Amino acid sequence: MASYSSSVLIIGAGNFGAATALSLVKKGDVKVTLVDTAAYPNPRAASHDINKIVRDDYPDRLYMRMLATAMPLWRQDELYKPWYHEVGMLRADSTSFGEESIASYRDMGIPNNSELLPVDEVRRRWNGALATADFKGVDQILRRLTWASNTSWAR
Ligand SMILES: Cc1cc2nc3c(=O)[nH]c(=O)nc-3n(C[C@H](O)[C@H](O)[C@H](O)COP(=O)(O)OP(=O)(O)OC[C@H]3O[C@@H](n4cnc5c(N)ncnc54)[C@H](O)[C@@H]3O)c2cc1C
């Protein structure tokens, strides 16, 4: 029978429980027991569906640091790679979100390719898909390419 220097019981095999279990097992020398109320993946879990969106430009610096650590792993790790897809985005709102996002990257020293585009330019580009969009109250739109800048949509 294997012997371990410690044992950990994790209640809940959602995103956080499963990821914690995996990290502990990878470290070795720890017995990990992961329990849930139903077989994994439990449809009750908030993390059950795969259509989650994640970004890394939060005002919370700790959160940004955690994502700066996690994202390269998600890009490269064979386990995560098939489930993690980076896409470009346009974010249109009347707040100062765009400026704050770019400032967050600058303060954290995280390279990024965000830019603020005038509404007219956004209407013209992307084959005019947004030509008639309602941008009421919006002065400029935050555009972010993918990390690898390799999707045709993001160009
Ligand atoms: C509709 C929706 C959309 C979301 N969209 C996003 C998004 O776009 N981007 C993003 O980053 N986040 C998003 N979130 C938040 C994200 O899903 C959660 O923060 C994350 O999944 C939480 O993971 P978790 O492991 O803590 O909880 P869960 O995934 O809920 O896992 C908890 C697990 O614990 C089990 N459990 C509970 N009680 C017990 C018990 N007594 N005994 C045993 N097992 C138990 C449950 O069955 C479940 O499997 C969204 C959430 C929802 C609901």
PDB file of N, CA and C in Angstrom, residues 56-155:
ATOM      1  N   ASP A  56      -7.973  38.848 -19.039  1.00  0.00           N
ATOM      2  CA  ASP A  56      -6.906  39.039 -18.051  1.00  0.00           C
ATOM      3  C   ASP A  56      -6.657  40.503 -17.719  1.00  0.00           C
ATOM      4  N   ASP A  57      -7.633  41.360 -17.984  1.00  0.00           N
ATOM      5  CA  ASP A  57      -7.409  42.787 -17.741  1.00  0.00           C
ATOM      6  C   ASP A  57      -8.345  43.312 -16.655  1.00  0.00           C
ATOM      7  N   TYR A  58      -8.218  42.739 -15.487  1.00  0.00           N
ATOM      8  CA  TYR A  58      -9.062  43.163 -14.374  1.00  0.00           C
ATOM      9  C   TYR A  58      -8.397  44.270 -13.565  1.00  0.00           C
ATOM     10  N   PRO A  59      -9.194  45.126 -12.912  1.00  0.00           N
ATOM     11  CA  PRO A  59      -8.593  46.141 -12.049  1.00  0.00           C
ATOM     12  C   PRO A  59      -7.865  45.498 -10.860  1.00  0.00           C
ATOM     13  N   ASP A  60      -8.278  44.297 -10.485  1.00  0.00           N
ATOM     14  CA  ASP A  60      -7.670  43.589  -9.363  1.00  0.00           C
ATOM     15  C   ASP A  60      -6.317  42.999  -9.799  1.00  0.00           C
ATOM     16  N   ARG A  61      -5.229  43.560  -9.235  1.00  0.00           N
ATOM     17  CA  ARG A  61      -3.883  43.173  -9.679  1.00  0.00           C
ATOM     18  C   ARG A  61      -3.545  41.715  -9.336  1.00  0.00           C
ATOM     19  N   LEU A  62      -4.050  41.248  -8.202  1.00  0.00           N
ATOM     20  CA  LEU A  62      -3.789  39.848  -7.843  1.00  0.00           C
ATOM     21  C   LEU A  62      -4.420  38.919  -8.890  1.00  0.00           C
ATOM     22  N   TYR A  63      -5.642  39.262  -9.286  1.00  0.00           N
ATOM     23  CA  TYR A  63      -6.338  38.457 -10.298  1.00  0.00           C
ATOM     24  C   TYR A  63      -5.546  38.460 -11.609  1.00  0.00           C
ATOM     25  N   MET A  64      -5.019  39.636 -11.963  1.00  0.00           N
ATOM     26  CA  MET A  64      -4.225  39.721 -13.196  1.00  0.00           C
ATOM     27  C   MET A  64      -2.964  38.865 -13.105  1.00  0.00           C
ATOM     28  N   ARG A  65      -2.329  38.900 -11.933  1.00  0.00           N
ATOM     29  CA  ARG A  65      -1.101  38.094 -11.763  1.00  0.00           C
ATOM     30  C   ARG A  65      -1.413  36.612 -11.890  1.00  0.00           C
ATOM     31  N   MET A  66      -2.553  36.187 -11.321  1.00  0.00           N
ATOM     32  CA  MET A  66      -2.932  34.774 -11.405  1.00  0.00           C
ATOM     33  C   MET A  66      -3.184  34.376 -12.857  1.00  0.00           C
ATOM     34  N   LEU A  67      -3.841  35.265 -13.608  1.00  0.00           N
ATOM     35  CA  LEU A  67      -4.126  34.940 -15.012  1.00  0.00           C
ATOM     36  C   LEU A  67      -2.847  34.953 -15.852  1.00  0.00           C
ATOM     37  N   ALA A  68      -1.921  35.857 -15.498  1.00  0.00           N
ATOM     38  CA  ALA A  68      -0.649  35.889 -16.242  1.00  0.00           C
ATOM     39  C   ALA A  68       0.117  34.583 -16.029  1.00  0.00           C
ATOM     40  N   THR A  69      -0.132  33.919 -14.913  1.00  0.00           N
ATOM     41  CA  THR A  69       0.493  32.620 -14.662  1.00  0.00           C
ATOM     42  C   THR A  69      -0.273  31.504 -15.364  1.00  0.00           C
ATOM     43  N   ALA A  70      -1.612  31.587 -15.298  1.00  0.00           N
ATOM     44  CA  ALA A  70      -2.444  30.486 -15.800  1.00  0.00           C
ATOM     45  C   ALA A  70      -2.517  30.444 -17.326  1.00  0.00           C
ATOM     46  N   MET A  71      -2.617  31.588 -17.965  1.00  0.00           N
ATOM     47  CA  MET A  71      -2.868  31.590 -19.411  1.00  0.00           C
ATOM     48  C   MET A  71      -1.769  30.892 -20.227  1.00  0.00           C
ATOM     49  N   PRO A  72      -0.482  31.150 -19.944  1.00  0.00           N
ATOM     50  CA  PRO A  72       0.544  30.414 -20.701  1.00  0.00           C
ATOM     51  C   PRO A  72       0.412  28.907 -20.510  1.00  0.00           C
ATOM     52  N   LEU A  73       0.007  28.505 -19.306  1.00  0.00           N
ATOM     53  CA  LEU A  73      -0.191  27.069 -19.052  1.00  0.00           C
ATOM     54  C   LEU A  73      -1.340  26.537 -19.907  1.00  0.00           C
ATOM     55  N   TRP A  74      -2.440  27.261 -19.945  1.00  0.00           N
ATOM     56  CA  TRP A  74      -3.606  26.809 -20.729  1.00  0.00           C
ATOM     57  C   TRP A  74      -3.256  26.718 -22.217  1.00  0.00           C
ATOM     58  N   ARG A  75      -2.367  27.626 -22.667  1.00  0.00           N
ATOM     59  CA  ARG A  75      -1.974  27.602 -24.088  1.00  0.00           C
ATOM     60  C   ARG A  75      -1.133  26.370 -24.415  1.00  0.00           C
ATOM     61  N   GLN A  76      -0.289  25.985 -23.482  1.00  0.00           N
ATOM     62  CA  GLN A  76       0.742  24.989 -23.803  1.00  0.00           C
ATOM     63  C   GLN A  76       0.462  23.582 -23.288  1.00  0.00           C
ATOM     64  N   ASP A  77      -0.245  23.471 -22.184  1.00  0.00           N
ATOM     65  CA  ASP A  77      -0.426  22.171 -21.545  1.00  0.00           C
ATOM     66  C   ASP A  77      -1.367  21.292 -22.376  1.00  0.00           C
ATOM     67  N   GLU A  78      -0.922  20.060 -22.644  1.00  0.00           N
ATOM     68  CA  GLU A  78      -1.714  19.155 -23.487  1.00  0.00           C
ATOM     69  C   GLU A  78      -3.117  18.926 -22.927  1.00  0.00           C
ATOM     70  N   LEU A  79      -3.244  18.962 -21.612  1.00  0.00           N
ATOM     71  CA  LEU A  79      -4.549  18.721 -20.987  1.00  0.00           C
ATOM     72  C   LEU A  79      -5.527  19.864 -21.256  1.00  0.00           C
ATOM     73  N   TYR A  80      -5.008  21.090 -21.172  1.00  0.00           N
ATOM     74  CA  TYR A  80      -5.893  22.251 -21.284  1.00  0.00           C
ATOM     75  C   TYR A  80      -6.056  22.742 -22.722  1.00  0.00           C
ATOM     76  N   LYS A  81      -4.992  22.568 -23.529  1.00  0.00           N
ATOM     77  CA  LYS A  81      -4.955  23.148 -24.878  1.00  0.00           C
ATOM     78  C   LYS A  81      -6.224  22.914 -25.715  1.00  0.00           C
ATOM     79  N   PRO A  82      -6.772  21.689 -25.744  1.00  0.00           N
ATOM     80  CA  PRO A  82      -7.934  21.464 -26.615  1.00  0.00           C
ATOM     81  C   PRO A  82      -9.172  22.265 -26.196  1.00  0.00           C
ATOM     82  N   TRP A  83      -9.173  22.764 -24.952  1.00  0.00           N
ATOM     83  CA  TRP A  83     -10.379  23.416 -24.424  1.00  0.00           C
ATOM     84  C   TRP A  83     -10.237  24.922 -24.332  1.00  0.00           C
ATOM     85  N   TYR A  84      -9.061  25.417 -24.620  1.00  0.00           N
ATOM     86  CA  TYR A  84      -8.791  26.837 -24.402  1.00  0.00           C
ATOM     87  C   TYR A  84      -8.516  27.512 -25.742  1.00  0.00           C
ATOM     88  N   HIS A  85      -9.382  28.425 -26.133  1.00  0.00           N
ATOM     89  CA  HIS A  85      -9.260  29.067 -27.447  1.00  0.00           C
ATOM     90  C   HIS A  85      -9.252  30.581 -27.264  1.00  0.00           C
ATOM     91  N   GLU A  86      -8.219  31.204 -27.765  1.00  0.00           N
ATOM     92  CA  GLU A  86      -8.149  32.659 -27.649  1.00  0.00           C
ATOM     93  C   GLU A  86      -8.704  33.299 -28.913  1.00  0.00           C
ATOM     94  N   VAL A  87      -9.574  34.244 -28.721  1.00  0.00           N
ATOM     95  CA  VAL A  87     -10.180  34.948 -29.850  1.00  0.00           C
ATOM     96  C   VAL A  87     -10.027  36.447 -29.627  1.00  0.00           C
ATOM     97  N   GLY A  88     -10.159  37.203 -30.698  1.00  0.00           N
ATOM     98  CA  GLY A  88     -10.127  38.652 -30.556  1.00  0.00           C
ATOM     99  C   GLY A  88     -11.434  39.141 -29.959  1.00  0.00           C
ATOM    100  N   MET A  89     -11.454  40.392 -29.590  1.00  0.00           N
ATOM    101  CA  MET A  89     -12.725  40.933 -29.090  1.00  0.00           C
ATOM    102  C   MET A  89     -12.827  42.433 -29.341  1.00  0.00           C
ATOM    103  N   LEU A  90     -14.053  42.873 -29.468  1.00  0.00           N
ATOM    104  CA  LEU A  90     -14.360  44.295 -29.481  1.00  0.00           C
ATOM    105  C   LEU A  90     -15.265  44.529 -28.279  1.00  0.00           C
ATOM    106  N   ARG A  91     -14.955  45.538 -27.490  1.00  0.00           N
ATOM    107  CA  ARG A  91     -15.817  45.827 -26.351  1.00  0.00           C
ATOM    108  C   ARG A  91     -16.292  47.270 -26.454  1.00  0.00           C
ATOM    109  N   ALA A  92     -17.597  47.421 -26.601  1.00  0.00           N
ATOM    110  CA  ALA A  92     -18.181  48.751 -26.751  1.00  0.00           C
ATOM    111  C   ALA A  92     -19.024  49.067 -25.527  1.00  0.00           C
ATOM    112  N   ASP A  93     -18.624  50.067 -24.778  1.00  0.00           N
ATOM    113  CA  ASP A  93     -19.487  50.561 -23.704  1.00  0.00           C
ATOM    114  C   ASP A  93     -19.151  52.014 -23.424  1.00  0.00           C
ATOM    115  N   SER A  94     -20.006  52.652 -22.662  1.00  0.00           N
ATOM    116  CA  SER A  94     -19.846  54.092 -22.460  1.00  0.00           C
ATOM    117  C   SER A  94     -19.016  54.398 -21.216  1.00  0.00           C
ATOM    118  N   THR A  95     -18.414  53.394 -20.615  1.00  0.00           N
ATOM    119  CA  THR A  95     -17.585  53.632 -19.429  1.00  0.00           C
ATOM    120  C   THR A  95     -16.128  53.846 -19.857  1.00  0.00           C
ATOM    121  N   SER A  96     -15.262  53.990 -18.877  1.00  0.00           N
ATOM    122  CA  SER A  96     -13.832  54.161 -19.195  1.00  0.00           C
ATOM    123  C   SER A  96     -13.120  52.807 -19.157  1.00  0.00           C
ATOM    124  N   PHE A  97     -13.870  51.745 -19.382  1.00  0.00           N
ATOM    125  CA  PHE A  97     -13.287  50.395 -19.292  1.00  0.00           C
ATOM    126  C   PHE A  97     -12.044  50.255 -20.176  1.00  0.00           C
ATOM    127  N   GLY A  98     -12.142  50.754 -21.420  1.00  0.00           N
ATOM    128  CA  GLY A  98     -11.044  50.583 -22.364  1.00  0.00           C
ATOM    129  C   GLY A  98      -9.747  51.182 -21.853  1.00  0.00           C
ATOM    130  N   GLU A  99      -9.805  52.433 -21.405  1.00  0.00           N
ATOM    131  CA  GLU A  99      -8.596  53.103 -20.880  1.00  0.00           C
ATOM    132  C   GLU A  99      -8.068  52.343 -19.657  1.00  0.00           C
ATOM    133  N   GLU A 100      -8.998  51.924 -18.799  1.00  0.00           N
ATOM    134  CA  GLU A 100      -8.574  51.231 -17.569  1.00  0.00           C
ATOM    135  C   GLU A 100      -7.914  49.895 -17.899  1.00  0.00           C
ATOM    136  N   SER A 101      -8.461  49.216 -18.910  1.00  0.00           N
ATOM    137  CA  SER A 101      -7.894  47.930 -19.307  1.00  0.00           C
ATOM    138  C   SER A 101      -6.453  48.109 -19.773  1.00  0.00           C
ATOM    139  N   ILE A 102      -6.247  49.096 -20.653  1.00  0.00           N
ATOM    140  CA  ILE A 102      -4.905  49.328 -21.189  1.00  0.00           C
ATOM    141  C   ILE A 102      -3.951  49.767 -20.061  1.00  0.00           C
ATOM    142  N   ALA A 103      -4.467  50.601 -19.148  1.00  0.00           N
ATOM    143  CA  ALA A 103      -3.641  51.049 -18.016  1.00  0.00           C
ATOM    144  C   ALA A 103      -3.256  49.876 -17.117  1.00  0.00           C
ATOM    145  N   SER A 104      -4.184  48.934 -16.936  1.00  0.00           N
ATOM    146  CA  SER A 104      -3.888  47.770 -16.090  1.00  0.00           C
ATOM    147  C   SER A 104      -2.730  46.970 -16.666  1.00  0.00           C
ATOM    148  N   TYR A 105      -2.779  46.741 -17.977  1.00  0.00           N
ATOM    149  CA  TYR A 105      -1.682  46.013 -18.625  1.00  0.00           C
ATOM    150  C   TYR A 105      -0.366  46.756 -18.447  1.00  0.00           C
ATOM    151  N   ARG A 106      -0.418  48.079 -18.651  1.00  0.00           N
ATOM    152  CA  ARG A 106       0.813  48.883 -18.553  1.00  0.00           C
ATOM    153  C   ARG A 106       1.375  48.794 -17.130  1.00  0.00           C
ATOM    154  N   ASP A 107       0.502  48.978 -16.132  1.00  0.00           N
ATOM    155  CA  ASP A 107       0.959  48.953 -14.736  1.00  0.00           C
ATOM    156  C   ASP A 107       1.558  47.606 -14.369  1.00  0.00           C
ATOM    157  N   MET A 108       1.006  46.550 -14.934  1.00  0.00           N
ATOM    158  CA  MET A 108       1.464  45.196 -14.592  1.00  0.00           C
ATOM    159  C   MET A 108       2.656  44.764 -15.449  1.00  0.00           C
ATOM    160  N   GLY A 109       2.984  45.564 -16.477  1.00  0.00           N
ATOM    161  CA  GLY A 109       4.083  45.184 -17.363  1.00  0.00           C
ATOM    162  C   GLY A 109       3.757  43.983 -18.218  1.00  0.00           C
ATOM    163  N   ILE A 110       2.464  43.782 -18.518  1.00  0.00           N
ATOM    164  CA  ILE A 110       2.054  42.638 -19.338  1.00  0.00           C
ATOM    165  C   ILE A 110       1.891  43.117 -20.786  1.00  0.00           C
ATOM    166  N   PRO A 111       2.667  42.528 -21.720  1.00  0.00           N
ATOM    167  CA  PRO A 111       2.533  42.936 -23.116  1.00  0.00           C
ATOM    168  C   PRO A 111       1.121  42.648 -23.615  1.00  0.00           C
ATOM    169  N   ASN A 112       0.601  43.547 -24.417  1.00  0.00           N
ATOM    170  CA  ASN A 112      -0.743  43.324 -24.968  1.00  0.00           C
ATOM    171  C   ASN A 112      -0.876  44.110 -26.251  1.00  0.00           C
ATOM    172  N   ASN A 113      -1.910  43.807 -26.989  1.00  0.00           N
ATOM    173  CA  ASN A 113      -2.078  44.488 -28.267  1.00  0.00           C
ATOM    174  C   ASN A 113      -3.438  45.190 -28.342  1.00  0.00           C
ATOM    175  N   SER A 114      -3.873  45.730 -27.224  1.00  0.00           N
ATOM    176  CA  SER A 114      -5.166  46.417 -27.191  1.00  0.00           C
ATOM    177  C   SER A 114      -5.039  47.802 -27.813  1.00  0.00           C
ATOM    178  N   GLU A 115      -6.127  48.256 -28.393  1.00  0.00           N
ATOM    179  CA  GLU A 115      -6.161  49.626 -28.895  1.00  0.00           C
ATOM    180  C   GLU A 115      -7.591  50.138 -28.832  1.00  0.00           C
ATOM    181  N   LEU A 116      -7.693  51.468 -28.791  1.00  0.00           N
ATOM    182  CA  LEU A 116      -9.016  52.080 -28.768  1.00  0.00           C
ATOM    183  C   LEU A 116      -9.315  52.607 -30.166  1.00  0.00           C
ATOM    184  N   LEU A 117     -10.425  52.165 -30.739  1.00  0.00           N
ATOM    185  CA  LEU A 117     -10.767  52.554 -32.109  1.00  0.00           C
ATOM    186  C   LEU A 117     -11.974  53.484 -32.103  1.00  0.00           C
ATOM    187  N   PRO A 118     -11.977  54.469 -33.012  1.00  0.00           N
ATOM    188  CA  PRO A 118     -13.165  55.311 -33.140  1.00  0.00           C
ATOM    189  C   PRO A 118     -14.337  54.476 -33.670  1.00  0.00           C
ATOM    190  N   VAL A 119     -15.536  54.853 -33.281  1.00  0.00           N
ATOM    191  CA  VAL A 119     -16.734  54.102 -33.685  1.00  0.00           C
ATOM    192  C   VAL A 119     -16.840  54.001 -35.212  1.00  0.00           C
ATOM    193  N   ASP A 120     -16.533  55.114 -35.915  1.00  0.00           N
ATOM    194  CA  ASP A 120     -16.657  55.096 -37.384  1.00  0.00           C
ATOM    195  C   ASP A 120     -15.768  54.041 -38.017  1.00  0.00           C
ATOM    196  N   GLU A 121     -14.572  53.897 -37.458  1.00  0.00           N
ATOM    197  CA  GLU A 121     -13.648  52.905 -38.011  1.00  0.00           C
ATOM    198  C   GLU A 121     -14.190  51.478 -37.792  1.00  0.00           C
ATOM    199  N   VAL A 122     -14.760  51.264 -36.621  1.00  0.00           N
ATOM    200  CA  VAL A 122     -15.332  49.932 -36.333  1.00  0.00           C
ATOM    201  C   VAL A 122     -16.505  49.648 -37.288  1.00  0.00           C
ATOM    202  N   ARG A 123     -17.286  50.679 -37.572  1.00  0.00           N
ATOM    203  CA  ARG A 123     -18.414  50.481 -38.513  1.00  0.00           C
ATOM    204  C   ARG A 123     -17.911  50.081 -39.904  1.00  0.00           C
ATOM    205  N   ARG A 124     -16.767  50.667 -40.308  1.00  0.00           N
ATOM    206  CA  ARG A 124     -16.240  50.395 -41.649  1.00  0.00           C
ATOM    207  C   ARG A 124     -15.632  49.000 -41.764  1.00  0.00           C
ATOM    208  N   ARG A 125     -14.969  48.587 -40.715  1.00  0.00           N
ATOM    209  CA  ARG A 125     -14.186  47.345 -40.800  1.00  0.00           C
ATOM    210  C   ARG A 125     -15.045  46.104 -40.551  1.00  0.00           C
ATOM    211  N   TRP A 126     -14.445  44.981 -40.574  1.00  0.00           N
ATOM    212  CA  TRP A 126     -15.111  43.687 -40.379  1.00  0.00           C
ATOM    213  C   TRP A 126     -16.261  43.497 -41.362  1.00  0.00           C
ATOM    214  N   ASN A 127     -15.938  43.856 -42.615  1.00  0.00           N
ATOM    215  CA  ASN A 127     -16.901  43.711 -43.716  1.00  0.00           C
ATOM    216  C   ASN A 127     -18.223  44.410 -43.434  1.00  0.00           C
ATOM    217  N   GLY A 128     -18.168  45.442 -42.637  1.00  0.00           N
ATOM    218  CA  GLY A 128     -19.380  46.212 -42.355  1.00  0.00           C
ATOM    219  C   GLY A 128     -20.380  45.476 -41.478  1.00  0.00           C
ATOM    220  N   ALA A 129     -19.957  44.401 -40.818  1.00  0.00           N
ATOM    221  CA  ALA A 129     -20.887  43.618 -39.980  1.00  0.00           C
ATOM    222  C   ALA A 129     -21.491  44.483 -38.870  1.00  0.00           C
ATOM    223  N   LEU A 130     -20.750  45.550 -38.475  1.00  0.00           N
ATOM    224  CA  LEU A 130     -21.234  46.389 -37.377  1.00  0.00           C
ATOM    225  C   LEU A 130     -21.686  47.763 -37.890  1.00  0.00           C
ATOM    226  N   ALA A 131     -21.915  47.858 -39.222  1.00  0.00           N
ATOM    227  CA  ALA A 131     -22.223  49.162 -39.831  1.00  0.00           C
ATOM    228  C   ALA A 131     -23.452  49.819 -39.218  1.00  0.00           C
ATOM    229  N   THR A 132     -24.427  49.042 -38.845  1.00  0.00           N
ATOM    230  CA  THR A 132     -25.664  49.629 -38.314  1.00  0.00           C
ATOM    231  C   THR A 132     -25.847  49.345 -36.820  1.00  0.00           C
ATOM    232  N   ALA A 133     -24.776  48.912 -36.174  1.00  0.00           N
ATOM    233  CA  ALA A 133     -24.890  48.595 -34.736  1.00  0.00           C
ATOM    234  C   ALA A 133     -25.223  49.860 -33.937  1.00  0.00           C
ATOM    235  N   ASP A 134     -25.936  49.683 -32.843  1.00  0.00           N
ATOM    236  CA  ASP A 134     -26.316  50.810 -32.000  1.00  0.00           C
ATOM    237  C   ASP A 134     -25.176  51.107 -31.004  1.00  0.00           C
ATOM    238  N   PHE A 135     -24.357  52.097 -31.333  1.00  0.00           N
ATOM    239  CA  PHE A 135     -23.245  52.475 -30.460  1.00  0.00           C
ATOM    240  C   PHE A 135     -23.575  53.768 -29.709  1.00  0.00           C
ATOM    241  N   LYS A 136     -24.827  53.948 -29.376  1.00  0.00           N
ATOM    242  CA  LYS A 136     -25.241  55.176 -28.697  1.00  0.00           C
ATOM    243  C   LYS A 136     -24.452  55.373 -27.397  1.00  0.00           C
ATOM    244  N   GLY A 137     -23.895  56.542 -27.213  1.00  0.00           N
ATOM    245  CA  GLY A 137     -23.155  56.850 -25.983  1.00  0.00           C
ATOM    246  C   GLY A 137     -21.728  56.330 -25.976  1.00  0.00           C
ATOM    247  N   VAL A 138     -21.332  55.659 -27.062  1.00  0.00           N
ATOM    248  CA  VAL A 138     -19.983  55.075 -27.106  1.00  0.00           C
ATOM    249  C   VAL A 138     -19.077  55.958 -27.962  1.00  0.00           C
ATOM    250  N   ASP A 139     -17.928  56.379 -27.421  1.00  0.00           N
ATOM    251  CA  ASP A 139     -16.996  57.222 -28.175  1.00  0.00           C
ATOM    252  C   ASP A 139     -15.929  56.393 -28.871  1.00  0.00           C
ATOM    253  N   GLN A 140     -15.429  55.423 -28.165  1.00  0.00           N
ATOM    254  CA  GLN A 140     -14.381  54.581 -28.740  1.00  0.00           C
ATOM    255  C   GLN A 140     -14.558  53.141 -28.255  1.00  0.00           C
ATOM    256  N   ILE A 141     -14.004  52.245 -29.035  1.00  0.00           N
ATOM    257  CA  ILE A 141     -14.242  50.827 -28.788  1.00  0.00           C
ATOM    258  C   ILE A 141     -12.911  50.122 -28.568  1.00  0.00           C
ATOM    259  N   LEU A 142     -12.882  49.319 -27.530  1.00  0.00           N
ATOM    260  CA  LEU A 142     -11.653  48.582 -27.220  1.00  0.00           C
ATOM    261  C   LEU A 142     -11.547  47.372 -28.137  1.00  0.00           C
ATOM    262  N   ARG A 143     -10.415  47.278 -28.815  1.00  0.00           N
ATOM    263  CA  ARG A 143     -10.186  46.124 -29.666  1.00  0.00           C
ATOM    264  C   ARG A 143      -8.968  45.365 -29.140  1.00  0.00           C
ATOM    265  N   ARG A 144      -9.104  44.089 -28.996  1.00  0.00           N
ATOM    266  CA  ARG A 144      -7.973  43.275 -28.564  1.00  0.00           C
ATOM    267  C   ARG A 144      -7.781  42.135 -29.541  1.00  0.00           C
ATOM    268  N   LEU A 145      -6.560  41.988 -30.019  1.00  0.00           N
ATOM    269  CA  LEU A 145      -6.257  40.834 -30.868  1.00  0.00           C
ATOM    270  C   LEU A 145      -6.045  39.622 -29.978  1.00  0.00           C
ATOM    271  N   THR A 146      -5.968  38.474 -30.571  1.00  0.00           N
ATOM    272  CA  THR A 146      -5.627  37.296 -29.775  1.00  0.00           C
ATOM    273  C   THR A 146      -4.189  37.432 -29.336  1.00  0.00           C
ATOM    274  N   TRP A 147      -3.834  36.651 -28.347  1.00  0.00           N
ATOM    275  CA  TRP A 147      -2.460  36.664 -27.884  1.00  0.00           C
ATOM    276  C   TRP A 147      -1.529  36.339 -29.049  1.00  0.00           C
ATOM    277  N   ALA A 148      -1.923  35.366 -29.837  1.00  0.00           N
ATOM    278  CA  ALA A 148      -1.090  34.967 -30.965  1.00  0.00           C
ATOM    279  C   ALA A 148      -1.441  35.756 -32.230  1.00  0.00           C
ATOM    280  N   SER A 149      -2.485  36.572 -32.160  1.00  0.00           N
ATOM    281  CA  SER A 149      -2.942  37.390 -33.301  1.00  0.00           C
ATOM    282  C   SER A 149      -3.136  36.557 -34.564  1.00  0.00           C
ATOM    283  N   ASN A 150      -3.729  35.396 -34.417  1.00  0.00           N
ATOM    284  CA  ASN A 150      -3.764  34.517 -35.581  1.00  0.00           C
ATOM    285  C   ASN A 150      -5.164  34.116 -36.038  1.00  0.00           C
ATOM    286  N   THR A 151      -6.184  34.815 -35.591  1.00  0.00           N
ATOM    287  CA  THR A 151      -7.494  34.475 -36.140  1.00  0.00           C
ATOM    288  C   THR A 151      -7.877  35.506 -37.188  1.00  0.00           C
ATOM    289  N   SER A 152      -8.525  35.070 -38.227  1.00  0.00           N
ATOM    290  CA  SER A 152      -8.847  35.994 -39.308  1.00  0.00           C
ATOM    291  C   SER A 152      -9.823  37.069 -38.822  1.00  0.00           C
ATOM    292  N   TRP A 153     -10.698  36.697 -37.870  1.00  0.00           N
ATOM    293  CA  TRP A 153     -11.671  37.660 -37.366  1.00  0.00           C
ATOM    294  C   TRP A 153     -10.990  38.843 -36.700  1.00  0.00           C
ATOM    295  N   ALA A 154      -9.886  38.551 -36.014  1.00  0.00           N
ATOM    296  CA  ALA A 154      -9.249  39.583 -35.197  1.00  0.00           C
ATOM    297  C   ALA A 154      -8.398  40.551 -36.003  1.00  0.00           C
ATOM    298  N   ARG A 155      -8.095  40.227 -37.240  1.00  0.00           N
ATOM    299  CA  ARG A 155      -7.178  41.078 -38.002  1.00  0.00           C
ATOM    300  C   ARG A 155      -7.786  42.409 -38.371  1.00  0.00           C
TER     301      ARG A 155
END
